[in-house]
mmCIF file of C-alpha atoms and ligand atoms in Angstrom:
data_model
loop_
_atom_site.group_PDB
_atom_site.id
_atom_site.type_symbol
_atom_site.label_atom_id
_atom_site.label_comp_id
_atom_site.label_asym_id
_atom_site.label_seq_id
_atom_site.Cartn_x
_atom_site.Cartn_y
_atom_site.Cartn_z
ATOM 1 C CA UNK A 4 41.309 98.619 50.851
ATOM 2 C CA UNK A 5 38.462 98.676 53.322
ATOM 3 C CA UNK A 6 37.281 95.250 54.473
ATOM 4 C CA UNK A 7 33.902 96.836 54.973
ATOM 5 C CA UNK A 8 32.522 99.734 52.975
ATOM 6 C CA UNK A 9 29.395 101.824 52.857
ATOM 7 C CA UNK A 10 29.344 101.946 49.078
ATOM 8 C CA UNK A 11 30.748 99.826 46.277
ATOM 9 C CA UNK A 12 31.449 101.598 42.983
ATOM 10 C CA UNK A 13 31.797 99.462 39.865
ATOM 11 C CA UNK A 14 34.273 100.811 37.326
ATOM 12 C CA UNK A 15 37.271 103.092 37.764
ATOM 13 C CA UNK A 16 36.505 105.419 34.858
ATOM 14 C CA UNK A 17 35.877 109.100 35.485
ATOM 15 C CA UNK A 18 32.261 108.547 36.495
ATOM 16 C CA UNK A 19 33.129 105.826 39.011
ATOM 17 C CA UNK A 20 36.091 107.731 40.410
ATOM 18 C CA UNK A 21 34.158 111.001 40.652
ATOM 19 C CA UNK A 22 31.386 109.194 42.509
ATOM 20 C CA UNK A 23 33.868 107.518 44.840
ATOM 21 C CA UNK A 24 35.774 110.776 45.385
ATOM 22 C CA UNK A 25 32.690 112.758 46.364
ATOM 23 C CA UNK A 26 31.347 110.018 48.609
ATOM 24 C CA UNK A 27 34.745 109.815 50.332
ATOM 25 C CA UNK A 28 34.735 113.596 50.807
ATOM 26 C CA UNK A 29 31.442 113.126 52.643
ATOM 27 C CA UNK A 30 33.092 110.601 54.947
ATOM 28 C CA UNK A 31 31.733 107.444 53.356
ATOM 29 C CA UNK A 32 33.916 104.342 53.122
ATOM 30 C CA UNK A 33 34.042 103.532 49.438
ATOM 31 C CA UNK A 34 35.500 100.625 47.539
ATOM 32 C CA UNK A 35 36.007 100.761 43.750
ATOM 33 C CA UNK A 36 35.922 97.559 41.697
ATOM 34 C CA UNK A 37 37.601 97.690 38.282
ATOM 35 C CA UNK A 38 37.584 94.648 36.039
ATOM 36 C CA UNK A 39 40.922 95.509 34.438
ATOM 37 C CA UNK A 40 44.266 95.863 36.226
ATOM 38 C CA UNK A 41 44.117 99.542 35.178
ATOM 39 C CA UNK A 42 41.245 101.522 33.647
ATOM 40 C CA UNK A 43 41.068 100.955 29.884
ATOM 41 C CA UNK A 44 37.722 102.539 29.104
ATOM 42 C CA UNK A 45 36.800 105.870 27.552
ATOM 43 C CA UNK A 46 38.359 107.851 30.398
ATOM 44 C CA UNK A 47 41.734 106.342 29.594
ATOM 45 C CA UNK A 48 41.470 106.871 25.835
ATOM 46 C CA UNK A 49 39.920 110.327 25.705
ATOM 47 C CA UNK A 50 41.544 113.557 24.559
ATOM 48 C CA UNK A 51 41.703 115.090 27.998
ATOM 49 C CA UNK A 52 39.723 118.197 27.167
ATOM 50 C CA UNK A 53 37.746 119.881 29.936
ATOM 51 C CA UNK A 54 35.590 122.026 27.702
ATOM 52 C CA UNK A 55 32.875 123.838 29.623
ATOM 53 C CA UNK A 56 31.853 126.127 26.785
ATOM 54 C CA UNK A 57 29.783 123.483 25.056
ATOM 55 C CA UNK A 58 27.341 123.257 27.949
ATOM 56 C CA UNK A 59 23.996 124.965 28.055
ATOM 57 C CA UNK A 60 23.989 128.066 30.304
ATOM 58 C CA UNK A 61 22.304 127.394 33.641
ATOM 59 C CA UNK A 62 22.575 124.377 35.905
ATOM 60 C CA UNK A 63 24.435 122.226 33.412
ATOM 61 C CA UNK A 64 27.016 124.914 32.757
ATOM 62 C CA UNK A 65 27.408 125.523 36.508
ATOM 63 C CA UNK A 66 27.979 121.794 36.961
ATOM 64 C CA UNK A 67 30.605 121.854 34.219
ATOM 65 C CA UNK A 68 32.394 124.723 35.991
ATOM 66 C CA UNK A 69 32.298 122.701 39.203
ATOM 67 C CA UNK A 70 33.769 119.724 37.352
ATOM 68 C CA UNK A 71 36.560 121.872 35.972
ATOM 69 C CA UNK A 72 37.309 123.319 39.413
ATOM 70 C CA UNK A 73 37.452 119.782 40.794
ATOM 71 C CA UNK A 74 39.961 118.791 38.112
ATOM 72 C CA UNK A 75 42.067 121.857 38.937
ATOM 73 C CA UNK A 76 42.051 121.009 42.631
ATOM 74 C CA UNK A 77 42.945 117.352 42.056
ATOM 75 C CA UNK A 78 45.706 118.398 39.670
ATOM 76 C CA UNK A 79 47.162 120.774 42.258
ATOM 77 C CA UNK A 80 47.064 118.114 44.969
ATOM 78 C CA UNK A 81 48.442 115.279 42.834
ATOM 79 C CA UNK A 82 50.887 117.066 40.569
ATOM 80 C CA UNK A 83 48.893 115.974 37.516
ATOM 81 C CA UNK A 84 49.817 118.305 34.647
ATOM 82 C CA UNK A 85 46.981 120.518 33.421
ATOM 83 C CA UNK A 86 47.313 123.124 30.704
ATOM 84 C CA UNK A 87 44.814 125.942 31.129
ATOM 85 C CA UNK A 88 44.584 127.404 27.659
ATOM 86 C CA UNK A 89 40.966 128.468 27.274
ATOM 87 C CA UNK A 90 39.454 127.753 23.904
ATOM 88 C CA UNK A 91 38.887 129.627 20.699
ATOM 89 C CA UNK A 92 36.091 129.112 18.197
ATOM 90 C CA UNK A 93 36.673 130.327 14.671
ATOM 91 C CA UNK A 94 33.988 131.828 12.464
ATOM 92 C CA UNK A 95 34.570 131.275 8.768
ATOM 93 C CA UNK A 96 31.374 132.913 7.545
ATOM 94 C CA UNK A 97 29.337 135.953 8.514
ATOM 95 C CA UNK A 98 26.436 133.862 9.846
ATOM 96 C CA UNK A 99 28.844 131.933 12.066
ATOM 97 C CA UNK A 100 30.309 135.207 13.339
ATOM 98 C CA UNK A 101 26.748 136.313 14.100
ATOM 99 C CA UNK A 102 26.182 133.236 16.239
ATOM 100 C CA UNK A 103 29.379 133.911 18.190
ATOM 101 C CA UNK A 104 28.479 137.563 18.689
ATOM 102 C CA UNK A 105 25.003 136.644 19.933
ATOM 103 C CA UNK A 106 26.485 133.991 22.207
ATOM 104 C CA UNK A 107 28.945 136.502 23.689
ATOM 105 C CA UNK A 108 26.230 139.128 24.169
ATOM 106 C CA UNK A 109 23.460 137.012 25.643
ATOM 107 C CA UNK A 110 24.682 133.960 27.548
ATOM 108 C CA UNK A 111 26.475 135.641 30.443
ATOM 109 C CA UNK A 112 29.368 133.238 29.877
ATOM 110 C CA UNK A 113 32.682 135.048 30.118
ATOM 111 C CA UNK A 114 33.918 135.318 26.560
ATOM 112 C CA UNK A 115 34.928 137.909 24.045
ATOM 113 C CA UNK A 116 34.664 138.394 20.317
ATOM 114 C CA UNK A 117 38.043 138.993 18.744
ATOM 115 C CA UNK A 118 39.212 140.426 15.487
ATOM 116 C CA UNK A 119 41.377 138.052 13.444
ATOM 117 C CA UNK A 120 44.457 140.043 14.438
ATOM 118 C CA UNK A 121 43.647 139.825 18.142
ATOM 119 C CA UNK A 122 43.065 136.083 17.754
ATOM 120 C CA UNK A 123 46.417 135.674 16.031
ATOM 121 C CA UNK A 124 48.093 137.300 19.010
ATOM 122 C CA UNK A 125 46.447 134.726 21.291
ATOM 123 C CA UNK A 126 47.558 131.750 19.208
ATOM 124 C CA UNK A 127 50.357 131.419 16.695
ATOM 125 C CA UNK A 128 48.508 128.402 15.244
ATOM 126 C CA UNK A 129 45.789 130.690 13.929
ATOM 127 C CA UNK A 130 46.030 132.144 10.417
ATOM 128 C CA UNK A 131 43.944 135.308 10.046
ATOM 129 C CA UNK A 132 43.164 134.465 6.418
ATOM 130 C CA UNK A 133 41.196 131.440 7.654
ATOM 131 C CA UNK A 134 38.669 133.528 9.442
ATOM 132 C CA UNK A 135 36.207 136.207 8.418
ATOM 133 C CA UNK A 136 35.077 138.613 9.630
ATOM 134 C CA UNK A 137 35.491 137.685 13.295
ATOM 135 C CA UNK A 138 36.421 134.910 15.570
ATOM 136 C CA UNK A 139 35.188 134.325 19.081
ATOM 137 C CA UNK A 140 37.173 133.228 22.024
ATOM 138 C CA UNK A 141 36.556 132.309 25.586
ATOM 139 C CA UNK A 142 39.293 132.420 28.129
ATOM 140 C CA UNK A 143 39.222 131.195 31.710
HETATM 141 C C1 LIG B 4 38.263 108.890 21.806
HETATM 142 C C2 LIG B 4 37.478 109.615 22.869
HETATM 143 C C3 LIG B 4 37.812 110.922 23.174
HETATM 144 C C4 LIG B 4 37.111 111.622 24.173
HETATM 145 N N1 LIG B 4 37.509 112.888 24.512
HETATM 146 C C5 LIG B 4 36.908 113.530 25.556
HETATM 147 C C6 LIG B 4 37.390 114.769 26.005
HETATM 148 O O1 LIG B 4 38.370 115.307 25.495
HETATM 149 N N2 LIG B 4 36.744 115.371 27.054
HETATM 150 C C7 LIG B 4 35.660 114.776 27.683
HETATM 151 O O2 LIG B 4 35.120 115.365 28.626
HETATM 152 N N3 LIG B 4 35.191 113.587 27.269
HETATM 153 C C8 LIG B 4 35.793 112.935 26.246
HETATM 154 N N4 LIG B 4 35.347 111.714 25.849
HETATM 155 C C9 LIG B 4 34.194 111.139 26.558
HETATM 156 C C10 LIG B 4 34.642 110.617 27.934
HETATM 157 O O3 LIG B 4 35.893 109.979 27.844
HETATM 158 C C11 LIG B 4 33.583 109.636 28.478
HETATM 159 O O4 LIG B 4 32.305 110.258 28.489
HETATM 160 C C12 LIG B 4 33.915 109.238 29.895
HETATM 161 O O5 LIG B 4 35.275 108.836 30.003
HETATM 162 C C13 LIG B 4 33.013 108.094 30.333
HETATM 163 O O6 LIG B 4 33.431 107.728 31.628
HETATM 164 P P1 LIG B 4 32.863 106.439 32.306
HETATM 165 O O7 LIG B 4 33.457 106.385 33.684
HETATM 166 O O8 LIG B 4 31.366 106.444 32.208
HETATM 167 O O9 LIG B 4 33.300 105.209 31.400
HETATM 168 P P2 LIG B 4 34.751 104.503 31.247
HETATM 169 O O10 LIG B 4 35.874 105.462 31.278
HETATM 170 O O11 LIG B 4 34.634 103.618 30.033
HETATM 171 O O12 LIG B 4 34.879 103.657 32.557
HETATM 172 C C14 LIG B 4 34.124 102.498 32.781
HETATM 173 C C15 LIG B 4 35.026 101.583 33.601
HETATM 174 O O13 LIG B 4 34.219 100.564 34.141
HETATM 175 C C16 LIG B 4 34.920 99.345 34.027
HETATM 176 N N5 LIG B 4 33.903 98.287 34.070
HETATM 177 C C17 LIG B 4 32.891 98.105 33.204
HETATM 178 N N6 LIG B 4 32.149 97.042 33.582
HETATM 179 C C18 LIG B 4 32.704 96.590 34.727
HETATM 180 C C19 LIG B 4 32.380 95.516 35.605
HETATM 181 N N7 LIG B 4 31.322 94.704 35.380
HETATM 182 N N8 LIG B 4 33.160 95.313 36.712
HETATM 183 C C20 LIG B 4 34.218 96.149 36.951
HETATM 184 N N9 LIG B 4 34.584 97.173 36.148
HETATM 185 C C21 LIG B 4 33.820 97.387 35.055
HETATM 186 C C22 LIG B 4 35.651 99.451 32.698
HETATM 187 O O14 LIG B 4 36.749 98.558 32.631
HETATM 188 C C23 LIG B 4 36.096 100.919 32.725
HETATM 189 O O15 LIG B 4 37.375 101.089 33.333
HETATM 190 C C24 LIG B 4 36.026 110.985 24.856
HETATM 191 C C25 LIG B 4 35.699 109.663 24.537
HETATM 192 C C26 LIG B 4 36.429 108.977 23.577
HETATM 193 C C27 LIG B 4 36.085 107.522 23.284
#
């Protein structure tokens, strides 16, 4: 640990570590203070999903993509396992399918609207009878 640092970050959750990481990339000497022997906060307990699709198109979505790319880079460098599966949203009713179709057509986010059969081929966990008339999916 540095005896002298430019910046002290309090908390070794994802926000603290991301701040420390980016400051260090810029050449700053950073020290992180964590009150527990190991992080026990939300970052430790969460589900581990990096789900960019839920972000509003524009700056926030671009930031989410940057965050995902950062995770991918850190995973490559550290050997941390990351499963890149994409995500699939199911539409159970026609109005829901309409929302997915509009989303796919207008947001500019790379995604596709699938038939139930095409969705089943992407995931064996999916039962076509659950979904009508469409389901939407976004893949990396
Ligand atoms: C059950 C659950 C599931 C989730 N699933 C997801 C998911 O799949 N994907 C996703 O993106 N988000 C998910 N989230 C949300 C995400 O985990 C949080 O938004 C994120 O982890 C918050 O990070 P943080 O660094 O702000 O807080 P924390 O991870 O809580 O980190 C704060 C750290 O600061 C330390 N600290 C606090 N006070 C001090 C102090 N005075 N001195 C020193 N250290 C201190 C704490 O000990 C802790 O380690 C989930 C959250 C929960 C609870």
